GROMACS .gro file of N, CA and C in nm:
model
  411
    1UNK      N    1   0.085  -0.118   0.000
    1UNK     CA    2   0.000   0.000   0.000
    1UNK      C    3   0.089   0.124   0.000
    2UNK      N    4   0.067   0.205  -0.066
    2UNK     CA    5   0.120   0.332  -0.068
    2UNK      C    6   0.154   0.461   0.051
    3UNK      N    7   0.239   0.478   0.026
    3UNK     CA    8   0.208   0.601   0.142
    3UNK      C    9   0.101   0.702   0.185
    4UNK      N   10   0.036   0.738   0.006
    4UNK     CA   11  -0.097   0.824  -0.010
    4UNK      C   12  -0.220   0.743   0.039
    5UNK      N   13  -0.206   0.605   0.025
    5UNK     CA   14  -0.339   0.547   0.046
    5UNK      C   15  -0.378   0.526   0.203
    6UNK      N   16  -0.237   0.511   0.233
    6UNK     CA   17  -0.268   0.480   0.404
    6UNK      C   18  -0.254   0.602   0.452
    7UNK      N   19  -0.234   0.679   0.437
    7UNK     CA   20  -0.295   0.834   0.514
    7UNK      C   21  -0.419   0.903   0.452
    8UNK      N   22  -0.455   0.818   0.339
    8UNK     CA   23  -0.622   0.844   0.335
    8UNK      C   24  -0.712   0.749   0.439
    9UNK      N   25  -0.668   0.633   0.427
    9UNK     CA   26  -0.731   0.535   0.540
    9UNK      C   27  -0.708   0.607   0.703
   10UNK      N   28  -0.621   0.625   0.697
   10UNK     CA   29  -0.579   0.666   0.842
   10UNK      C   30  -0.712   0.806   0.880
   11UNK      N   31  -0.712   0.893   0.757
   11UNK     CA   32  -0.826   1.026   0.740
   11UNK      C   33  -0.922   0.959   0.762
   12UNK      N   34  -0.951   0.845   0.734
   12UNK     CA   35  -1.066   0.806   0.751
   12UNK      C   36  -1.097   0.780   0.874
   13UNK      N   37  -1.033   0.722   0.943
   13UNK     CA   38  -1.032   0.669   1.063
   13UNK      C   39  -1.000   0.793   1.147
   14UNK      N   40  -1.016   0.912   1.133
   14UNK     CA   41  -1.013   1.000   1.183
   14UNK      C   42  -1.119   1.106   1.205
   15UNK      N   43  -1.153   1.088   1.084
   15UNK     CA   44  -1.333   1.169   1.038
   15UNK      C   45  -1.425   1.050   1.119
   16UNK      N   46  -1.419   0.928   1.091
   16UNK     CA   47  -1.510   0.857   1.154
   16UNK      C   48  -1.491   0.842   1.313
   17UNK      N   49  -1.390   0.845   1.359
   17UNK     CA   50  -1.426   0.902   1.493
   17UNK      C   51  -1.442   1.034   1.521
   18UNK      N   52  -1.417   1.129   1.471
   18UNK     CA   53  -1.472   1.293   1.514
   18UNK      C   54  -1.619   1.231   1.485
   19UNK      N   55  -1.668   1.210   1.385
   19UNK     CA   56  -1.824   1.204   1.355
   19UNK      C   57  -1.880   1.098   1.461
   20UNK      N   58  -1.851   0.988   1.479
   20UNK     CA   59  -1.925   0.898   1.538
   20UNK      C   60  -1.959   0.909   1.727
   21UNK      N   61  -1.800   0.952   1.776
   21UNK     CA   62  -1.809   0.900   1.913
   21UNK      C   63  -1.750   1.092   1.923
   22UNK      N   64  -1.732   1.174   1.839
   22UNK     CA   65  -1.717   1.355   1.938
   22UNK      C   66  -1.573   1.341   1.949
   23UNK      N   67  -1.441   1.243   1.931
   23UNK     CA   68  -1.333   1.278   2.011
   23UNK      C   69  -1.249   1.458   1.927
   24UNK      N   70  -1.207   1.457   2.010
   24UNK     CA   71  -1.108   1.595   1.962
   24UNK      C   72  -1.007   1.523   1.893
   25UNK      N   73  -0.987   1.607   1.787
   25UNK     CA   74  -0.915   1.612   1.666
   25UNK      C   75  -0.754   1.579   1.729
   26UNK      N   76  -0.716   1.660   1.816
   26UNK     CA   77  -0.574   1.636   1.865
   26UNK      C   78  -0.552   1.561   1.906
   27UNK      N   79  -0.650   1.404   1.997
   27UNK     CA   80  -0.594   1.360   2.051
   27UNK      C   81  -0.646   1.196   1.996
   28UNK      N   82  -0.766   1.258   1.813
   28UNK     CA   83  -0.698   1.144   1.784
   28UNK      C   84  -0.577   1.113   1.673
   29UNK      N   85  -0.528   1.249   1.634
   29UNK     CA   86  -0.356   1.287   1.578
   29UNK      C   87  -0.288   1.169   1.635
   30UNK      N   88  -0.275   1.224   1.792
   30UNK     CA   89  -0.187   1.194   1.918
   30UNK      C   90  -0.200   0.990   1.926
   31UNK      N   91  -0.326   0.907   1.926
   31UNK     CA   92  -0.383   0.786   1.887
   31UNK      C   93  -0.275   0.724   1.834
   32UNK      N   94  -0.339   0.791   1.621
   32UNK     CA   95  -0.276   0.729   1.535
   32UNK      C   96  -0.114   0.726   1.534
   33UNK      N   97  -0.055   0.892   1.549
   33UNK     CA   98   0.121   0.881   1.596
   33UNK      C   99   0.180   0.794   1.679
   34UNK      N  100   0.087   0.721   1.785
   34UNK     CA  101   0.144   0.610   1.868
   34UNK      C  102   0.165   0.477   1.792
   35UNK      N  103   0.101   0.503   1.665
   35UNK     CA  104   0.090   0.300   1.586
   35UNK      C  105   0.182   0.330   1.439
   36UNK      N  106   0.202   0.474   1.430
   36UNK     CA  107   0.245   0.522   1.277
   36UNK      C  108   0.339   0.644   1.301
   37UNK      N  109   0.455   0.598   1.282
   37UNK     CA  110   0.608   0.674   1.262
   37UNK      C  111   0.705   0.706   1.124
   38UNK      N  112   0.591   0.730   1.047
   38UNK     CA  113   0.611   0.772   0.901
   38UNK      C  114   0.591   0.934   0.890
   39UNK      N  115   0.618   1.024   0.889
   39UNK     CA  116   0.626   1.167   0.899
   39UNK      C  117   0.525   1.196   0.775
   40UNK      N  118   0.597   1.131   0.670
   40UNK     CA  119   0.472   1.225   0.541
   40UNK      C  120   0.354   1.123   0.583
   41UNK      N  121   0.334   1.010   0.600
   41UNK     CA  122   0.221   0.978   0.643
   41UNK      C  123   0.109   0.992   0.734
   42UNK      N  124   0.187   1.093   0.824
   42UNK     CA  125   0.094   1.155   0.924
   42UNK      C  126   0.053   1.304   0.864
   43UNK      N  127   0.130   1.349   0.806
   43UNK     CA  128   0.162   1.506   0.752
   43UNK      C  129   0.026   1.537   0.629
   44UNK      N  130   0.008   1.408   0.562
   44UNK     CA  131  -0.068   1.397   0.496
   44UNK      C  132  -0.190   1.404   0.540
   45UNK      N  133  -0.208   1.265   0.656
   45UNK     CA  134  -0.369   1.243   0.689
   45UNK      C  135  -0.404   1.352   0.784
   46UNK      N  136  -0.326   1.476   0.847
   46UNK     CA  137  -0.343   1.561   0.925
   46UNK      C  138  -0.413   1.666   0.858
   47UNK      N  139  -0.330   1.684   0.727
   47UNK     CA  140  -0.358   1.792   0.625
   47UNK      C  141  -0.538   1.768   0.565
   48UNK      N  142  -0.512   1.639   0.523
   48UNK     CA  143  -0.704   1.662   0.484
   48UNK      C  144  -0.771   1.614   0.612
   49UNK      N  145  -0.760   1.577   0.680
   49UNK     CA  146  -0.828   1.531   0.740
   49UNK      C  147  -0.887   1.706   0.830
   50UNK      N  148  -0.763   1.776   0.847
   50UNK     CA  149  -0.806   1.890   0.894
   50UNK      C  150  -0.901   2.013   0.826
   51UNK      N  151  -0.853   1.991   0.686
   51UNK     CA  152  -0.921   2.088   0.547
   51UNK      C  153  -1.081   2.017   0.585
   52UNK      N  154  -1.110   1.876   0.571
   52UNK     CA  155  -1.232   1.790   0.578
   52UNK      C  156  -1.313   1.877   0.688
   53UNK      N  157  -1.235   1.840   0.817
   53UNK     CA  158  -1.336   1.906   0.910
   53UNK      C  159  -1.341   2.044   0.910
   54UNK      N  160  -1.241   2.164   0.882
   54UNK     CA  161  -1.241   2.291   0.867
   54UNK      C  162  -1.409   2.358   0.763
   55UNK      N  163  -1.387   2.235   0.702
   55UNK     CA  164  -1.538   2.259   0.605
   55UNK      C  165  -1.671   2.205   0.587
   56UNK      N  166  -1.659   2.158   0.688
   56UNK     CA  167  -1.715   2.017   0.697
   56UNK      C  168  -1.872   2.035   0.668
   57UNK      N  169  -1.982   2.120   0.662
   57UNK     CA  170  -2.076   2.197   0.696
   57UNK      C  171  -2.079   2.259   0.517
   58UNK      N  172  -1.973   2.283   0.449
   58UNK     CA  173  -1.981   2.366   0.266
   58UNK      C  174  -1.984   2.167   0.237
   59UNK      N  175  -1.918   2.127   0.293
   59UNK     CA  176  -1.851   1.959   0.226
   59UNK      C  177  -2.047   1.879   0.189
   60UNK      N  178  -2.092   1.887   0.365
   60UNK     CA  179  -2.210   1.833   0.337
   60UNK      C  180  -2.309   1.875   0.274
   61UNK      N  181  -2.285   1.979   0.296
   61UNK     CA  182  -2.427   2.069   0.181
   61UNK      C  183  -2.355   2.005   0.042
   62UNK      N  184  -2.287   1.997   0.005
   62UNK     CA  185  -2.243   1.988  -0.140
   62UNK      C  186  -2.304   1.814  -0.156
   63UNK      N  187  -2.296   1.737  -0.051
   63UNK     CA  188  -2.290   1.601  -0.094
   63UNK      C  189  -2.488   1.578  -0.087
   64UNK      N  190  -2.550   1.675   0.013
   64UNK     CA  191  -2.700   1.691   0.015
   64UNK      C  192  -2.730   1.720  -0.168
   65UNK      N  193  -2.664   1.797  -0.176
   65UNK     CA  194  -2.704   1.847  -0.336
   65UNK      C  195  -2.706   1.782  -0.410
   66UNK      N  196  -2.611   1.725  -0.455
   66UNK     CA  197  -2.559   1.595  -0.557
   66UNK      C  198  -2.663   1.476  -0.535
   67UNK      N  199  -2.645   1.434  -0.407
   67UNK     CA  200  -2.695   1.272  -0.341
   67UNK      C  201  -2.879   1.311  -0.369
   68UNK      N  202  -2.935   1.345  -0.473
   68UNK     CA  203  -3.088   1.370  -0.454
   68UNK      C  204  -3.149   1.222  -0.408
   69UNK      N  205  -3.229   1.230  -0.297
   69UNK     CA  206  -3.322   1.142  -0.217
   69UNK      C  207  -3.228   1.068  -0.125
   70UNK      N  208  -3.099   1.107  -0.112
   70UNK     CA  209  -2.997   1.054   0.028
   70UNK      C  210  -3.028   1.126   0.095
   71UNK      N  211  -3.057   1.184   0.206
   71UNK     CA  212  -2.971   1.258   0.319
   71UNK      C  213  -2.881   1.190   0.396
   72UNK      N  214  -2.799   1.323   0.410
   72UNK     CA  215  -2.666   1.253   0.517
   72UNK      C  216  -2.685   1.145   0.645
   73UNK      N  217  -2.810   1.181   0.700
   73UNK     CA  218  -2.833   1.091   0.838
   73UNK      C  219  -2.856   0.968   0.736
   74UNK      N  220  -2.918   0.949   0.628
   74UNK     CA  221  -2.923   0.815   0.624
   74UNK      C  222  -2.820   0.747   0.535
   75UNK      N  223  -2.695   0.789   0.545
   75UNK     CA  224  -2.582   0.720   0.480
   75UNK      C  225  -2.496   0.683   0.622
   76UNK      N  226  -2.411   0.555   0.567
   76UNK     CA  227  -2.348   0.490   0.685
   76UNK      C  228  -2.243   0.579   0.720
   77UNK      N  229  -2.168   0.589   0.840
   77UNK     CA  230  -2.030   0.688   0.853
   77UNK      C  231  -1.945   0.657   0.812
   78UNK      N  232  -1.930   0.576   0.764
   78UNK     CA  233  -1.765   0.579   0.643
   78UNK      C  234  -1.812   0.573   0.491
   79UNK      N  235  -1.920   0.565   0.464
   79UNK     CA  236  -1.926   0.636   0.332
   79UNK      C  237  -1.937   0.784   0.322
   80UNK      N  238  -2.058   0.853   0.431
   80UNK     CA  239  -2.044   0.977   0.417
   80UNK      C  240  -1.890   1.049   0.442
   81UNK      N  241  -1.810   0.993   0.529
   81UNK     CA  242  -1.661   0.995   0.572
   81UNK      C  243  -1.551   0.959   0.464
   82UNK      N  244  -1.630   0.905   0.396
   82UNK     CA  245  -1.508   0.878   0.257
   82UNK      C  246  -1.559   0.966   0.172
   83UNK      N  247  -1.693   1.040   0.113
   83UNK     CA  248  -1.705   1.113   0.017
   83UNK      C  249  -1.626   1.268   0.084
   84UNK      N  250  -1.642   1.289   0.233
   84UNK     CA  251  -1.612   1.396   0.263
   84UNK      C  252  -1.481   1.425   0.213
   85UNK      N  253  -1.378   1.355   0.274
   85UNK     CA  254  -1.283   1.353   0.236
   85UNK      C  255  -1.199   1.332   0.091
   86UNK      N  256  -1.280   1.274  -0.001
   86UNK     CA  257  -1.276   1.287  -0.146
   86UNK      C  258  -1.304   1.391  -0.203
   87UNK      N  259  -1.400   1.451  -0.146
   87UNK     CA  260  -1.463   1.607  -0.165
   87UNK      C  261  -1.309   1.711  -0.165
   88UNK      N  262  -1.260   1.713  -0.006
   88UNK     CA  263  -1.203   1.812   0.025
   88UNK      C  264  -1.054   1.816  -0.096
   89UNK      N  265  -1.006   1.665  -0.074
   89UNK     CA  266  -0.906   1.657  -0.168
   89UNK      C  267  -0.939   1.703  -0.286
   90UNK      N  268  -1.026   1.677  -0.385
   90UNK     CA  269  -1.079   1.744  -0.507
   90UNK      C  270  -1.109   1.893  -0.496
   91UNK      N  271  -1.174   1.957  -0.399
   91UNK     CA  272  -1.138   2.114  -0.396
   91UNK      C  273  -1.014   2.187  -0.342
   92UNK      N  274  -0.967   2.111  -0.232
   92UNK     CA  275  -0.878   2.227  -0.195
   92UNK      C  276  -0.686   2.136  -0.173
   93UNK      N  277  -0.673   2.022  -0.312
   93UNK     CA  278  -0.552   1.979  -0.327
   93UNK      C  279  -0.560   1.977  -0.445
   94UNK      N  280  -0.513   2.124  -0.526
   94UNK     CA  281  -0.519   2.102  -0.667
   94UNK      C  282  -0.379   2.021  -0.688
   95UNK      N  283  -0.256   2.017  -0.627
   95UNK     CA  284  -0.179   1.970  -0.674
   95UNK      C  285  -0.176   1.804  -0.721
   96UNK      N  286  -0.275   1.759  -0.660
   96UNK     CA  287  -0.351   1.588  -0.667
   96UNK      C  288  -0.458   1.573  -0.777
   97UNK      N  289  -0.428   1.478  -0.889
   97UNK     CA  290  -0.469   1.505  -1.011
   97UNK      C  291  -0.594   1.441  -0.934
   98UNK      N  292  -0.748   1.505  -1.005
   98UNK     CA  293  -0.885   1.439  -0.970
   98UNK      C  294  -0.878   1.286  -1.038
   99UNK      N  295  -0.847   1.268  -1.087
   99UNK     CA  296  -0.911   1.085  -1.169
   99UNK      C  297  -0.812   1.061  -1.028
  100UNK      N  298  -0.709   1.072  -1.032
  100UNK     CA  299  -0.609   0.964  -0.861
  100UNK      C  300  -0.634   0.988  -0.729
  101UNK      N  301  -0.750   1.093  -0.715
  101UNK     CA  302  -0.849   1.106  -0.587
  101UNK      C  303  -0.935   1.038  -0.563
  102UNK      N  304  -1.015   1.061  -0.679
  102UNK     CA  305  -1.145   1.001  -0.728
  102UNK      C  306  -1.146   0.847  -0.704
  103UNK      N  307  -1.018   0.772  -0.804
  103UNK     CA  308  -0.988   0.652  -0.794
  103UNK      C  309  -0.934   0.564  -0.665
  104UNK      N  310  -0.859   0.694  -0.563
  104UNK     CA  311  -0.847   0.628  -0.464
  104UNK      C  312  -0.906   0.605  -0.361
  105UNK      N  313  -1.047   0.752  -0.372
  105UNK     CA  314  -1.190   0.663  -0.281
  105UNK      C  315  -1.248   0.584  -0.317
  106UNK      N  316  -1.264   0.572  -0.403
  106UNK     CA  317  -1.374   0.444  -0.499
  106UNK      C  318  -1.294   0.339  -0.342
  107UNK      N  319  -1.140   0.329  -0.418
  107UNK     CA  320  -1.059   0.166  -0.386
  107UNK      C  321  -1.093   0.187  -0.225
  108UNK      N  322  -1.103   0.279  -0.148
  108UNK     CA  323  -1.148   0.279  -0.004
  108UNK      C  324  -1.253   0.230   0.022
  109UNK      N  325  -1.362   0.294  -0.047
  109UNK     CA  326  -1.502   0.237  -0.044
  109UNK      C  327  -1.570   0.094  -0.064
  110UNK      N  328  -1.448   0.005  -0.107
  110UNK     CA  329  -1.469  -0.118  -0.167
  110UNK      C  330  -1.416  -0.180  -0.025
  111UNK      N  331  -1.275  -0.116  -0.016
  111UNK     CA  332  -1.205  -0.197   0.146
  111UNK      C  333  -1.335  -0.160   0.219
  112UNK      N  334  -1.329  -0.085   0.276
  112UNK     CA  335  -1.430  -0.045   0.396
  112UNK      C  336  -1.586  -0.044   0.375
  113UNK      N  337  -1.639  -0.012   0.293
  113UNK     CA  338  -1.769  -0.065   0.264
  113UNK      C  339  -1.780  -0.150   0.165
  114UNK      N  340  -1.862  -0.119   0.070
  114UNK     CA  341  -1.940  -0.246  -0.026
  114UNK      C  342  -1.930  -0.188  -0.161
  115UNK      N  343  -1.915  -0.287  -0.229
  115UNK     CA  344  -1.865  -0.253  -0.408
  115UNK      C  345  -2.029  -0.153  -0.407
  116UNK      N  346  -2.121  -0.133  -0.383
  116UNK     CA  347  -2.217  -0.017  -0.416
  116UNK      C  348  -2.152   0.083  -0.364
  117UNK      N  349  -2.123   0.091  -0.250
  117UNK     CA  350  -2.040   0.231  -0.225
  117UNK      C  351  -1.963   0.266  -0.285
  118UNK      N  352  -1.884   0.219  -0.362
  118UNK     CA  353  -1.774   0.214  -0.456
  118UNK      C  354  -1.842   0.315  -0.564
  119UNK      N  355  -1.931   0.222  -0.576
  119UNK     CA  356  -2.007   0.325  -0.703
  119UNK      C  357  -2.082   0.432  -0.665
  120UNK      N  358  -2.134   0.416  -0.521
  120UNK     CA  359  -2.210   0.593  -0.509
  120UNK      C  360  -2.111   0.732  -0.492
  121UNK      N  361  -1.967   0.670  -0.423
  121UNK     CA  362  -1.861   0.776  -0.384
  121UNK      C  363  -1.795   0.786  -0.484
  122UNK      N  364  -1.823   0.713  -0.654
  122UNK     CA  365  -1.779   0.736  -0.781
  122UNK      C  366  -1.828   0.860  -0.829
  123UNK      N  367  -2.016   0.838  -0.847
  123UNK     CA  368  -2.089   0.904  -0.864
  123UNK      C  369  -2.079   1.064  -0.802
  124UNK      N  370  -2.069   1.077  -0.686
  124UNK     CA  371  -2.057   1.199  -0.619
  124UNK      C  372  -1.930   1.275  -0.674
  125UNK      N  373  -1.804   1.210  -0.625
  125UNK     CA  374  -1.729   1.263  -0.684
  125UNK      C  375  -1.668   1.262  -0.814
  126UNK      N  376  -1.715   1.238  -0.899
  126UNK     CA  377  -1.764   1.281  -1.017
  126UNK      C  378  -1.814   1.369  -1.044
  127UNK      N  379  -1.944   1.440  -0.994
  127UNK     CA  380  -1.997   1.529  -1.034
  127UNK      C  381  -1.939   1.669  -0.917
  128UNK      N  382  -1.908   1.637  -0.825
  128UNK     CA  383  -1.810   1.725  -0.747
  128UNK      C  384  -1.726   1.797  -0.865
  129UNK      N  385  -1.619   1.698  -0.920
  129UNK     CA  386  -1.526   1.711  -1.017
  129UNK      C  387  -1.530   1.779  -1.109
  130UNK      N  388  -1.702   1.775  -1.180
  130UNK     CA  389  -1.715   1.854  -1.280
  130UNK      C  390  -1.801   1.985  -1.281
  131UNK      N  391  -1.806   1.991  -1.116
  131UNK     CA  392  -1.898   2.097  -1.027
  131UNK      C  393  -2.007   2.132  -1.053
  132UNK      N  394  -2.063   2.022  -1.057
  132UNK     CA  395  -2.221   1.991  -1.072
  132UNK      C  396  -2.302   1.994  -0.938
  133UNK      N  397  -2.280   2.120  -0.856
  133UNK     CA  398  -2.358   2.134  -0.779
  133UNK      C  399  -2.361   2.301  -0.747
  134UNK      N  400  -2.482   2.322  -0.682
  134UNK     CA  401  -2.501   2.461  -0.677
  134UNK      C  402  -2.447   2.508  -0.529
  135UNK      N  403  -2.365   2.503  -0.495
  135UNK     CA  404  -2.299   2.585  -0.309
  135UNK      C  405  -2.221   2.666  -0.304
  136UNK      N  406  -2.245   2.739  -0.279
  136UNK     CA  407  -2.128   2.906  -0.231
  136UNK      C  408  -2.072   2.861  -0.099
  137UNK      N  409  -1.903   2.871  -0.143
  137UNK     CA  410  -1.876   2.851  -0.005
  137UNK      C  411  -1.832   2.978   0.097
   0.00000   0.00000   0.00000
């Protein structure tokens, strides 16, 4: 596994506990640095994972828009947690080409949820991509 992929997993596992159980952001940094002593690999999942929640509120309105007849309460927390974070990378890491964002939530969505998720966090960010939604941020 890549260095990029496991500090997206790691983001994940970071959004899904801020969202699920409330912990503070610093101390679950502080968590993952106890199991992972890779510098760009933390540097990374710190960076979106922080952009993710910094926006988190423009992120979901955008995925309400797109997702017509989802709402967020009724998607599981690591799909809504994997589009978020697919989201943020696609707006605010232009230096990260979109198809190798795009492609590397899909491959999350398959580990961690179900080949349909695969295809709904395709779908979304996809049309993220080609900014097919109406939100002022």
């Amino acid at each position: 596994m890549g260095s990029r992929r496991k500090a997206r997993e790691l983001a994940l596992e970071v959004l899904y506990r801020y969202d699920l159980v409330s912990d503070k952001i610093e101390e679950i940094f502080l968590d993952i640095k106890k199991r992972e002593d890779n510098s760009d690999i933390i540097l990374f999942m710190q960076r979106i994972s922080e952009k993710a929640i910094e926006n988190i509120e423009y992120i979901d309105s955008i995925i309400e828009n797109i997702a017509i007849n989802w709402r967020l309460e009724r998607m599981t927390y690591i799909d809504k947690n994997i589009m978020r974070l697919g989201i943020a990378e696609i707006l605010f890491f232009e230096d990260i080409p979109i198809k190798v964002t795009i492609n590397e939530y899909i491959e999350i969505a398959k580990k961690y949820s179900t080949d349909e998720a695969g295809k709904f966090v395709n779908g979304i960010l996809d049309k993220v991509a080609k900014g097919a939604y109406n939100i002022k941020q």
